[in-house]
Amino acid sequence: MGGNSPCASCKLLRRRCAKDCIFSPYFPSDDPHKFAIVHKVFGASNVSKMLQELPVHQRADAVSSLVYEANARVRDPVYGCVGAISYLQNQVSQLQMQLAVAQAEILCIQMQQEPAMPTTQMDPDDKSYFLHDNLPQYLNFASSSSNVIHDSLKRESIFGHDMVS
Amino acid sequence: MISGRCAACKYLRRRCPSDCIFSLYFPPNDPQRFACVHRIYGASNVAKMLQQIPPPLRAEAAETLYFEARCRIEDPVYGCVGVISQLYEQLQSAESELAKTQAEIAVLNCNPQEAPIEANSNFNTLLAPFHSNFLV
């Protein structure tokens, strides 16, 4: 099938499409835009190097993610995918704050319904105690073990926007 | 004012002109920053991208390119798409947890008589995140 017509990459690069062309399984000739956008952002030789460094069974996913990133970068040349990351982090933080408030409310309701519980250490109507001391836990819980997420949380203050790519 | 070559021109082993597009965003004291970006995008692609962006936004563009390049180096298969995917999962998980908690509040508010039985079974679970702060 791929032996007769060149893949989208070789068509764009105007070269012969070899039988073992690294691009041909992932950039079929019927979708020229896919390779065009990846080539525009990353460059054919960089994509080739990246694919060569990966086991074959992971290359399709790698191509999909490269296409996604390239599309995001073309749509938003300044922020690329980071715009979406920033937006999602804001959404997650807001939801976790709402969750903290809701869980504090449950505790308050339970304490009001169980007056035998010791309440001398805090005011059961004061929910701000929970929010203030527990938000960092939730933010830490939200962030994955990857260093990238931790760094991207710091970067929120640099970008300070919530646009969606 | 940056004296000497920027990190990009040092890496590329060339003279650093006074109007070098890289010099403001890839200072010589952080060679790894340009190395990352060059590895994923290539110098000419980065230069083209920066040239197409208005100067006031180039610093942020360089920052996001560096961030994405680092993501890709750390995760060669998914890059920062892996980060986005994880965030979507966290979002769904938080939404589901919030819906569950709000339903529990509705139950507690509607059935105060039955609440102590249910509340006790969930009490330690709910209290777990607060242990270090609440229970001295």
PDB file of C-alpha atoms in Angstrom:
ATOM      1  CA  MET A   1       0.000   0.000   0.000  1.00  0.00           C
ATOM      2  CA  GLY A   2       2.654   2.482   1.136  1.00  0.00           C
ATOM      3  CA  GLY A   3       5.064   1.052  -1.388  1.00  0.00           C
ATOM      4  CA  ASN A   4       3.370   2.679  -4.355  1.00  0.00           C
ATOM      5  CA  SER A   5       2.632   6.220  -3.249  1.00  0.00           C
ATOM      6  CA  PRO A   6       4.918   8.265  -1.061  1.00  0.00           C
ATOM      7  CA  CYS A   7       3.780   9.081   2.457  1.00  0.00           C
ATOM      8  CA  ALA A   8       2.748  12.635   3.306  1.00  0.00           C
ATOM      9  CA  SER A   9       6.197  13.379   4.732  1.00  0.00           C
ATOM     10  CA  CYS A  10       8.119  12.310   1.653  1.00  0.00           C
ATOM     11  CA  LYS A  11       5.645  14.143  -0.569  1.00  0.00           C
ATOM     12  CA  LEU A  12       6.211  17.354   1.367  1.00  0.00           C
ATOM     13  CA  LEU A  13       9.957  16.835   1.544  1.00  0.00           C
ATOM     14  CA  ARG A  14      10.006  15.873  -2.132  1.00  0.00           C
ATOM     15  CA  ARG A  15      12.005  12.754  -1.722  1.00  0.00           C
ATOM     16  CA  ARG A  16      11.680   9.088  -2.484  1.00  0.00           C
ATOM     17  CA  CYS A  17       9.631   7.248   0.115  1.00  0.00           C
ATOM     18  CA  ALA A  18      11.740   4.280   1.149  1.00  0.00           C
ATOM     19  CA  LYS A  19      10.183   0.974   2.174  1.00  0.00           C
ATOM     20  CA  ASP A  20      11.423   1.500   5.716  1.00  0.00           C
ATOM     21  CA  CYS A  21      10.501   5.200   5.840  1.00  0.00           C
ATOM     22  CA  ILE A  22      10.089   6.057   9.513  1.00  0.00           C
ATOM     23  CA  PHE A  23       7.232   8.443   8.803  1.00  0.00           C
ATOM     24  CA  SER A  24       5.061   6.376   6.480  1.00  0.00           C
ATOM     25  CA  PRO A  25       3.106   4.363   9.103  1.00  0.00           C
ATOM     26  CA  TYR A  26       2.086   7.584  10.865  1.00  0.00           C
ATOM     27  CA  PHE A  27       1.730  10.160   8.117  1.00  0.00           C
ATOM     28  CA  PRO A  28      -0.373   8.630   5.347  1.00  0.00           C
ATOM     29  CA  SER A  29      -0.594  10.450   2.033  1.00  0.00           C
ATOM     30  CA  ASP A  30      -4.314  11.192   2.480  1.00  0.00           C
ATOM     31  CA  ASP A  31      -3.616  13.582   5.370  1.00  0.00           C
ATOM     32  CA  PRO A  32      -0.918  16.000   4.246  1.00  0.00           C
ATOM     33  CA  HIS A  33      -1.844  18.603   6.847  1.00  0.00           C
ATOM     34  CA  LYS A  34      -0.827  16.323   9.716  1.00  0.00           C
ATOM     35  CA  PHE A  35       2.806  16.163   8.702  1.00  0.00           C
ATOM     36  CA  ALA A  36       2.861  19.743   7.461  1.00  0.00           C
ATOM     37  CA  ILE A  37       1.994  21.093  10.899  1.00  0.00           C
ATOM     38  CA  VAL A  38       4.430  18.827  12.751  1.00  0.00           C
ATOM     39  CA  HIS A  39       7.168  19.758  10.316  1.00  0.00           C
ATOM     40  CA  LYS A  40       6.397  23.442  10.746  1.00  0.00           C
ATOM     41  CA  VAL A  41       6.783  23.341  14.523  1.00  0.00           C
ATOM     42  CA  PHE A  42       9.340  20.618  15.160  1.00  0.00           C
ATOM     43  CA  GLY A  43      11.049  20.021  11.838  1.00  0.00           C
ATOM     44  CA  ALA A  44      11.210  16.713   9.968  1.00  0.00           C
ATOM     45  CA  SER A  45      14.672  15.752  11.169  1.00  0.00           C
ATOM     46  CA  ASN A  46      13.772  16.369  14.827  1.00  0.00           C
ATOM     47  CA  VAL A  47      10.604  14.288  14.470  1.00  0.00           C
ATOM     48  CA  SER A  48      12.590  11.534  12.792  1.00  0.00           C
ATOM     49  CA  LYS A  49      15.175  11.541  15.614  1.00  0.00           C
ATOM     50  CA  MET A  50      12.431  11.478  18.264  1.00  0.00           C
ATOM     51  CA  LEU A  51      10.675   8.548  16.610  1.00  0.00           C
ATOM     52  CA  GLN A  52      13.909   6.628  16.141  1.00  0.00           C
ATOM     53  CA  GLU A  53      14.614   6.891  19.861  1.00  0.00           C
ATOM     54  CA  LEU A  54      11.294   5.268  20.706  1.00  0.00           C
ATOM     55  CA  PRO A  55      10.263   1.625  20.566  1.00  0.00           C
ATOM     56  CA  VAL A  56       7.971   0.964  17.602  1.00  0.00           C
ATOM     57  CA  HIS A  57       4.891   0.310  19.733  1.00  0.00           C
ATOM     58  CA  GLN A  58       5.080   3.812  21.227  1.00  0.00           C
ATOM     59  CA  ARG A  59       5.599   5.750  18.038  1.00  0.00           C
ATOM     60  CA  ALA A  60       1.937   6.126  17.098  1.00  0.00           C
ATOM     61  CA  ASP A  61       1.160   7.749  20.455  1.00  0.00           C
ATOM     62  CA  ALA A  62       4.203   9.947  20.157  1.00  0.00           C
ATOM     63  CA  VAL A  63       3.060  11.150  16.739  1.00  0.00           C
ATOM     64  CA  SER A  64      -0.430  11.865  18.055  1.00  0.00           C
ATOM     65  CA  SER A  65       0.948  13.953  20.899  1.00  0.00           C
ATOM     66  CA  LEU A  66       3.340  15.788  18.582  1.00  0.00           C
ATOM     67  CA  VAL A  67       0.460  16.608  16.244  1.00  0.00           C
ATOM     68  CA  TYR A  68      -1.583  17.835  19.192  1.00  0.00           C
ATOM     69  CA  GLU A  69       1.234  20.053  20.443  1.00  0.00           C
ATOM     70  CA  ALA A  70       1.972  21.379  16.989  1.00  0.00           C
ATOM     71  CA  ASN A  71      -1.687  22.269  16.451  1.00  0.00           C
ATOM     72  CA  ALA A  72      -1.796  24.015  19.828  1.00  0.00           C
ATOM     73  CA  ARG A  73       1.345  25.964  19.026  1.00  0.00           C
ATOM     74  CA  VAL A  74       0.058  27.069  15.614  1.00  0.00           C
ATOM     75  CA  ARG A  75      -3.280  28.142  17.149  1.00  0.00           C
ATOM     76  CA  ASP A  76      -1.521  29.959  19.973  1.00  0.00           C
ATOM     77  CA  PRO A  77       2.066  30.832  19.022  1.00  0.00           C
ATOM     78  CA  VAL A  78       2.835  32.354  22.435  1.00  0.00           C
ATOM     79  CA  TYR A  79       1.456  29.771  24.859  1.00  0.00           C
ATOM     80  CA  GLY A  80       0.879  26.609  22.843  1.00  0.00           C
ATOM     81  CA  CYS A  81      -0.266  23.745  25.092  1.00  0.00           C
ATOM     82  CA  VAL A  82       0.724  25.665  28.196  1.00  0.00           C
ATOM     83  CA  GLY A  83      -2.430  27.737  27.788  1.00  0.00           C
ATOM     84  CA  ALA A  84      -4.534  24.611  28.206  1.00  0.00           C
ATOM     85  CA  ILE A  85      -2.416  23.425  31.137  1.00  0.00           C
ATOM     86  CA  SER A  86      -2.810  26.741  32.897  1.00  0.00           C
ATOM     87  CA  TYR A  87      -6.568  26.734  32.329  1.00  0.00           C
ATOM     88  CA  LEU A  88      -6.980  23.161  33.576  1.00  0.00           C
ATOM     89  CA  GLN A  89      -4.891  23.823  36.674  1.00  0.00           C
ATOM     90  CA  ASN A  90      -7.133  26.752  37.531  1.00  0.00           C
ATOM     91  CA  GLN A  91     -10.192  24.539  37.079  1.00  0.00           C
ATOM     92  CA  VAL A  92      -8.730  21.807  39.275  1.00  0.00           C
ATOM     93  CA  SER A  93      -7.757  24.314  41.989  1.00  0.00           C
ATOM     94  CA  GLN A  94     -11.220  25.840  42.010  1.00  0.00           C
ATOM     95  CA  LEU A  95     -12.899  22.457  42.266  1.00  0.00           C
ATOM     96  CA  GLN A  96     -10.614  21.399  45.079  1.00  0.00           C
ATOM     97  CA  MET A  97     -11.415  24.578  46.967  1.00  0.00           C
ATOM     98  CA  GLN A  98     -15.114  23.869  46.517  1.00  0.00           C
ATOM     99  CA  LEU A  99     -14.487  20.329  47.727  1.00  0.00           C
ATOM    100  CA  ALA A 100     -12.659  21.583  50.802  1.00  0.00           C
ATOM    101  CA  VAL A 101     -15.563  23.901  51.600  1.00  0.00           C
ATOM    102  CA  ALA A 102     -18.076  21.096  51.108  1.00  0.00           C
ATOM    103  CA  GLN A 103     -16.122  18.725  53.337  1.00  0.00           C
ATOM    104  CA  ALA A 104     -15.822  21.426  55.989  1.00  0.00           C
ATOM    105  CA  GLU A 105     -19.561  21.870  55.789  1.00  0.00           C
ATOM    106  CA  ILE A 106     -20.092  18.173  56.418  1.00  0.00           C
ATOM    107  CA  LEU A 107     -17.893  18.326  59.495  1.00  0.00           C
ATOM    108  CA  CYS A 108     -19.769  21.361  60.748  1.00  0.00           C
ATOM    109  CA  ILE A 109     -23.110  19.649  60.240  1.00  0.00           C
ATOM    110  CA  GLN A 110     -21.845  16.568  62.032  1.00  0.00           C
ATOM    111  CA  MET A 111     -20.531  18.599  64.929  1.00  0.00           C
ATOM    112  CA  GLN A 112     -23.803  20.442  65.227  1.00  0.00           C
ATOM    113  CA  GLN A 113     -25.647  17.143  65.263  1.00  0.00           C
ATOM    114  CA  GLU A 114     -23.287  15.597  67.800  1.00  0.00           C
ATOM    115  CA  PRO A 115     -22.892  18.092  70.577  1.00  0.00           C
ATOM    116  CA  ALA A 116     -20.951  15.544  72.681  1.00  0.00           C
ATOM    117  CA  MET A 117     -17.935  15.990  70.372  1.00  0.00           C
ATOM    118  CA  PRO A 118     -15.219  18.187  71.876  1.00  0.00           C
ATOM    119  CA  THR A 119     -15.413  21.634  70.313  1.00  0.00           C
ATOM    120  CA  THR A 120     -13.203  23.645  72.642  1.00  0.00           C
ATOM    121  CA  GLN A 121     -10.336  23.765  70.176  1.00  0.00           C
ATOM    122  CA  MET A 122     -12.234  25.503  67.447  1.00  0.00           C
ATOM    123  CA  ASP A 123     -15.329  27.373  66.514  1.00  0.00           C
ATOM    124  CA  PRO A 124     -17.594  24.942  64.582  1.00  0.00           C
ATOM    125  CA  ASP A 125     -18.952  27.820  62.520  1.00  0.00           C
ATOM    126  CA  ASP A 126     -15.514  28.982  61.502  1.00  0.00           C
ATOM    127  CA  LYS A 127     -14.769  27.277  58.204  1.00  0.00           C
ATOM    128  CA  SER A 128     -11.864  29.527  57.291  1.00  0.00           C
ATOM    129  CA  TYR A 129      -9.549  27.482  59.539  1.00  0.00           C
ATOM    130  CA  PHE A 130     -10.012  24.441  57.323  1.00  0.00           C
ATOM    131  CA  LEU A 131      -9.588  26.340  54.098  1.00  0.00           C
ATOM    132  CA  HIS A 132      -6.438  28.165  55.114  1.00  0.00           C
ATOM    133  CA  ASP A 133      -4.588  25.190  56.528  1.00  0.00           C
ATOM    134  CA  ASN A 134      -5.702  22.565  54.092  1.00  0.00           C
ATOM    135  CA  LEU A 135      -5.559  24.197  50.678  1.00  0.00           C
ATOM    136  CA  PRO A 136      -1.822  23.482  50.253  1.00  0.00           C
ATOM    137  CA  GLN A 137      -2.506  19.798  50.960  1.00  0.00           C
ATOM    138  CA  TYR A 138      -5.085  19.717  48.226  1.00  0.00           C
ATOM    139  CA  LEU A 139      -2.839  21.514  45.794  1.00  0.00           C
ATOM    140  CA  ASN A 140      -0.049  19.071  46.602  1.00  0.00           C
ATOM    141  CA  PHE A 141      -2.444  16.184  46.287  1.00  0.00           C
ATOM    142  CA  ALA A 142      -3.531  17.489  42.899  1.00  0.00           C
ATOM    143  CA  SER A 143      -0.041  17.761  41.551  1.00  0.00           C
ATOM    144  CA  SER A 144       1.453  14.563  40.282  1.00  0.00           C
ATOM    145  CA  SER A 145       4.842  13.267  41.248  1.00  0.00           C
ATOM    146  CA  SER A 146       6.200  14.638  37.992  1.00  0.00           C
ATOM    147  CA  ASN A 147       8.480  17.628  38.433  1.00  0.00           C
ATOM    148  CA  VAL A 148       6.821  19.132  35.387  1.00  0.00           C
ATOM    149  CA  ILE A 149       3.511  19.628  37.171  1.00  0.00           C
ATOM    150  CA  HIS A 150       5.222  21.266  40.157  1.00  0.00           C
ATOM    151  CA  ASP A 151       7.080  23.639  37.876  1.00  0.00           C
ATOM    152  CA  SER A 152       3.966  24.405  35.880  1.00  0.00           C
ATOM    153  CA  LEU A 153       2.152  25.340  39.088  1.00  0.00           C
ATOM    154  CA  LYS A 154       4.829  27.950  39.757  1.00  0.00           C
ATOM    155  CA  ARG A 155       4.512  29.160  36.192  1.00  0.00           C
ATOM    156  CA  GLU A 156       0.844  29.995  36.729  1.00  0.00           C
ATOM    157  CA  SER A 157       1.941  33.233  38.312  1.00  0.00           C
ATOM    158  CA  ILE A 158       4.024  34.077  35.232  1.00  0.00           C
ATOM    159  CA  PHE A 159       1.320  33.433  32.716  1.00  0.00           C
ATOM    160  CA  GLY A 160      -1.625  34.373  34.891  1.00  0.00           C
ATOM    161  CA  HIS A 161      -4.251  33.660  32.311  1.00  0.00           C
ATOM    162  CA  ASP A 162      -6.964  31.129  31.733  1.00  0.00           C
ATOM    163  CA  MET A 163      -7.238  30.929  27.996  1.00  0.00           C
ATOM    164  CA  VAL A 164      -8.059  27.677  26.375  1.00  0.00           C
ATOM    165  CA  SER A 165      -5.987  26.506  23.474  1.00  0.00           C
TER     166      SER A 165
ATOM    167  CA  MET B   1      23.234  44.520  28.673  1.00  0.00           C
ATOM    168  CA  ILE B   2      24.485  41.035  27.867  1.00  0.00           C
ATOM    169  CA  SER B   3      28.168  40.975  27.082  1.00  0.00           C
ATOM    170  CA  GLY B   4      29.588  38.052  25.159  1.00  0.00           C
ATOM    171  CA  ARG B   5      27.602  35.450  23.282  1.00  0.00           C
ATOM    172  CA  CYS B   6      24.156  34.283  24.301  1.00  0.00           C
ATOM    173  CA  ALA B   7      23.601  30.619  25.166  1.00  0.00           C
ATOM    174  CA  ALA B   8      22.205  29.925  21.694  1.00  0.00           C
ATOM    175  CA  CYS B   9      25.179  31.338  19.804  1.00  0.00           C
ATOM    176  CA  LYS B  10      27.566  29.601  22.180  1.00  0.00           C
ATOM    177  CA  TYR B  11      25.769  26.321  21.554  1.00  0.00           C
ATOM    178  CA  LEU B  12      25.723  26.915  17.800  1.00  0.00           C
ATOM    179  CA  ARG B  13      29.342  28.050  17.892  1.00  0.00           C
ATOM    180  CA  ARG B  14      28.764  31.246  16.030  1.00  0.00           C
ATOM    181  CA  ARG B  15      29.177  34.954  16.520  1.00  0.00           C
ATOM    182  CA  CYS B  16      26.363  36.559  18.493  1.00  0.00           C
ATOM    183  CA  PRO B  17      25.161  39.611  16.547  1.00  0.00           C
ATOM    184  CA  SER B  18      23.824  42.681  18.333  1.00  0.00           C
ATOM    185  CA  ASP B  19      20.302  41.910  17.043  1.00  0.00           C
ATOM    186  CA  CYS B  20      20.439  38.186  17.866  1.00  0.00           C
ATOM    187  CA  ILE B  21      16.836  36.967  18.254  1.00  0.00           C
ATOM    188  CA  PHE B  22      17.855  34.516  20.973  1.00  0.00           C
ATOM    189  CA  SER B  23      20.010  36.674  23.209  1.00  0.00           C
ATOM    190  CA  LEU B  24      17.257  38.188  25.369  1.00  0.00           C
ATOM    191  CA  TYR B  25      15.620  34.829  26.086  1.00  0.00           C
ATOM    192  CA  PHE B  26      18.581  32.469  26.258  1.00  0.00           C
ATOM    193  CA  PRO B  27      21.178  34.127  28.477  1.00  0.00           C
ATOM    194  CA  PRO B  28      24.666  32.633  28.668  1.00  0.00           C
ATOM    195  CA  ASN B  29      24.280  31.668  32.328  1.00  0.00           C
ATOM    196  CA  ASP B  30      21.682  28.998  31.477  1.00  0.00           C
ATOM    197  CA  PRO B  31      23.042  26.875  28.622  1.00  0.00           C
ATOM    198  CA  GLN B  32      20.704  23.978  29.377  1.00  0.00           C
ATOM    199  CA  ARG B  33      17.661  26.099  28.526  1.00  0.00           C
ATOM    200  CA  PHE B  34      18.666  26.546  24.892  1.00  0.00           C
ATOM    201  CA  ALA B  35      19.992  23.001  24.657  1.00  0.00           C
ATOM    202  CA  CYS B  36      16.514  21.670  25.599  1.00  0.00           C
ATOM    203  CA  VAL B  37      14.697  23.866  23.129  1.00  0.00           C
ATOM    204  CA  HIS B  38      17.180  23.158  20.368  1.00  0.00           C
ATOM    205  CA  ARG B  39      16.899  19.419  20.899  1.00  0.00           C
ATOM    206  CA  ILE B  40      13.131  19.422  20.368  1.00  0.00           C
ATOM    207  CA  TYR B  41      12.470  22.274  17.975  1.00  0.00           C
ATOM    208  CA  GLY B  42      15.767  23.146  16.369  1.00  0.00           C
ATOM    209  CA  ALA B  43      17.335  26.580  16.341  1.00  0.00           C
ATOM    210  CA  SER B  44      15.867  27.747  13.055  1.00  0.00           C
ATOM    211  CA  ASN B  45      12.307  26.781  14.030  1.00  0.00           C
ATOM    212  CA  VAL B  46      12.666  28.598  17.345  1.00  0.00           C
ATOM    213  CA  ALA B  47      14.037  31.664  15.570  1.00  0.00           C
ATOM    214  CA  LYS B  48      11.156  31.599  13.060  1.00  0.00           C
ATOM    215  CA  MET B  49       8.575  31.224  15.812  1.00  0.00           C
ATOM    216  CA  LEU B  50      10.030  34.075  17.854  1.00  0.00           C
ATOM    217  CA  GLN B  51      10.276  36.337  14.822  1.00  0.00           C
ATOM    218  CA  GLN B  52       6.578  35.855  14.093  1.00  0.00           C
ATOM    219  CA  ILE B  53       5.613  36.964  17.605  1.00  0.00           C
ATOM    220  CA  PRO B  54       5.470  40.613  18.715  1.00  0.00           C
ATOM    221  CA  PRO B  55       8.529  41.484  20.826  1.00  0.00           C
ATOM    222  CA  PRO B  56       6.610  42.070  24.091  1.00  0.00           C
ATOM    223  CA  LEU B  57       5.340  38.474  23.962  1.00  0.00           C
ATOM    224  CA  ARG B  58       8.555  36.760  22.979  1.00  0.00           C
ATOM    225  CA  ALA B  59       9.779  36.198  26.527  1.00  0.00           C
ATOM    226  CA  GLU B  60       6.641  34.220  27.398  1.00  0.00           C
ATOM    227  CA  ALA B  61       6.824  32.344  24.123  1.00  0.00           C
ATOM    228  CA  ALA B  62      10.427  31.345  24.885  1.00  0.00           C
ATOM    229  CA  GLU B  63       9.332  30.264  28.354  1.00  0.00           C
ATOM    230  CA  THR B  64       6.517  28.069  27.063  1.00  0.00           C
ATOM    231  CA  LEU B  65       8.727  26.575  24.376  1.00  0.00           C
ATOM    232  CA  TYR B  66      11.258  25.687  27.069  1.00  0.00           C
ATOM    233  CA  PHE B  67       8.519  24.216  29.256  1.00  0.00           C
ATOM    234  CA  GLU B  68       7.153  22.062  26.437  1.00  0.00           C
ATOM    235  CA  ALA B  69      10.634  20.985  25.394  1.00  0.00           C
ATOM    236  CA  ARG B  70      11.352  19.870  28.953  1.00  0.00           C
ATOM    237  CA  CYS B  71       8.071  17.971  29.079  1.00  0.00           C
ATOM    238  CA  ARG B  72       8.982  16.206  25.853  1.00  0.00           C
ATOM    239  CA  ILE B  73      12.460  15.314  27.080  1.00  0.00           C
ATOM    240  CA  GLU B  74      11.050  13.932  30.322  1.00  0.00           C
ATOM    241  CA  ASP B  75       8.278  12.068  28.527  1.00  0.00           C
ATOM    242  CA  PRO B  76       9.336  11.361  24.937  1.00  0.00           C
ATOM    243  CA  VAL B  77       6.021   9.687  24.091  1.00  0.00           C
ATOM    244  CA  TYR B  78       3.439  12.143  25.435  1.00  0.00           C
ATOM    245  CA  GLY B  79       5.326  15.338  26.287  1.00  0.00           C
ATOM    246  CA  CYS B  80       3.078  17.972  27.798  1.00  0.00           C
ATOM    247  CA  VAL B  81       0.034  16.174  26.439  1.00  0.00           C
ATOM    248  CA  GLY B  82       0.662  13.735  29.292  1.00  0.00           C
ATOM    249  CA  VAL B  83       0.369  16.649  31.716  1.00  0.00           C
ATOM    250  CA  ILE B  84      -2.906  17.734  30.099  1.00  0.00           C
ATOM    251  CA  SER B  85      -4.218  14.184  30.292  1.00  0.00           C
ATOM    252  CA  GLN B  86      -3.350  13.942  33.998  1.00  0.00           C
ATOM    253  CA  LEU B  87      -5.066  17.256  34.653  1.00  0.00           C
ATOM    254  CA  TYR B  88      -8.234  16.082  32.899  1.00  0.00           C
ATOM    255  CA  GLU B  89      -8.232  13.003  35.112  1.00  0.00           C
ATOM    256  CA  GLN B  90      -7.774  15.150  38.209  1.00  0.00           C
ATOM    257  CA  LEU B  91     -10.582  17.390  37.043  1.00  0.00           C
ATOM    258  CA  GLN B  92     -12.947  14.471  36.572  1.00  0.00           C
ATOM    259  CA  SER B  93     -11.959  12.986  39.896  1.00  0.00           C
ATOM    260  CA  ALA B  94     -12.489  16.306  41.699  1.00  0.00           C
ATOM    261  CA  GLU B  95     -15.888  16.799  39.999  1.00  0.00           C
ATOM    262  CA  SER B  96     -16.983  13.333  41.000  1.00  0.00           C
ATOM    263  CA  GLU B  97     -15.772  13.809  44.576  1.00  0.00           C
ATOM    264  CA  LEU B  98     -17.516  17.165  44.807  1.00  0.00           C
ATOM    265  CA  ALA B  99     -20.784  15.726  43.512  1.00  0.00           C
ATOM    266  CA  LYS B 100     -20.548  12.897  46.051  1.00  0.00           C
ATOM    267  CA  THR B 101     -19.798  15.300  48.899  1.00  0.00           C
ATOM    268  CA  GLN B 102     -22.641  17.610  47.937  1.00  0.00           C
ATOM    269  CA  ALA B 103     -24.974  14.630  47.870  1.00  0.00           C
ATOM    270  CA  GLU B 104     -23.808  13.709  51.364  1.00  0.00           C
ATOM    271  CA  ILE B 105     -24.542  17.253  52.525  1.00  0.00           C
ATOM    272  CA  ALA B 106     -28.022  17.004  51.032  1.00  0.00           C
ATOM    273  CA  VAL B 107     -28.584  13.721  52.879  1.00  0.00           C
ATOM    274  CA  LEU B 108     -27.312  15.153  56.159  1.00  0.00           C
ATOM    275  CA  ASN B 109     -29.507  18.202  55.811  1.00  0.00           C
ATOM    276  CA  CYS B 110     -32.586  16.186  54.915  1.00  0.00           C
ATOM    277  CA  ASN B 111     -32.180  13.345  57.383  1.00  0.00           C
ATOM    278  CA  PRO B 112     -30.649  14.650  60.570  1.00  0.00           C
ATOM    279  CA  GLN B 113     -32.100  11.724  62.526  1.00  0.00           C
ATOM    280  CA  GLU B 114     -30.282   9.135  60.443  1.00  0.00           C
ATOM    281  CA  ALA B 115     -27.186  11.285  59.994  1.00  0.00           C
ATOM    282  CA  PRO B 116     -25.183  10.133  63.034  1.00  0.00           C
ATOM    283  CA  ILE B 117     -25.070   6.532  61.749  1.00  0.00           C
ATOM    284  CA  GLU B 118     -23.883   7.498  58.267  1.00  0.00           C
ATOM    285  CA  ALA B 119     -21.714  10.303  59.554  1.00  0.00           C
ATOM    286  CA  ASN B 120     -19.797   8.051  61.907  1.00  0.00           C
ATOM    287  CA  SER B 121     -18.992   5.553  59.204  1.00  0.00           C
ATOM    288  CA  ASN B 122     -17.595   8.360  57.024  1.00  0.00           C
ATOM    289  CA  PHE B 123     -16.236  10.477  59.824  1.00  0.00           C
ATOM    290  CA  ASN B 124     -12.706   9.131  59.975  1.00  0.00           C
ATOM    291  CA  THR B 125     -12.411   9.123  56.217  1.00  0.00           C
ATOM    292  CA  LEU B 126     -13.509  12.731  56.031  1.00  0.00           C
ATOM    293  CA  LEU B 127     -11.311  13.718  58.941  1.00  0.00           C
ATOM    294  CA  ALA B 128      -8.152  12.054  57.585  1.00  0.00           C
ATOM    295  CA  PRO B 129      -6.889  15.051  55.580  1.00  0.00           C
ATOM    296  CA  PHE B 130      -7.366  17.326  58.565  1.00  0.00           C
ATOM    297  CA  HIS B 131      -5.647  15.126  61.151  1.00  0.00           C
ATOM    298  CA  SER B 132      -2.329  16.895  61.214  1.00  0.00           C
ATOM    299  CA  ASN B 133      -3.953  20.285  61.631  1.00  0.00           C
ATOM    300  CA  PHE B 134      -7.060  19.547  63.652  1.00  0.00           C
ATOM    301  CA  LEU B 135      -6.002  16.913  66.132  1.00  0.00           C
ATOM    302  CA  VAL B 136      -3.154  18.330  68.140  1.00  0.00           C
TER     303      VAL B 136
END
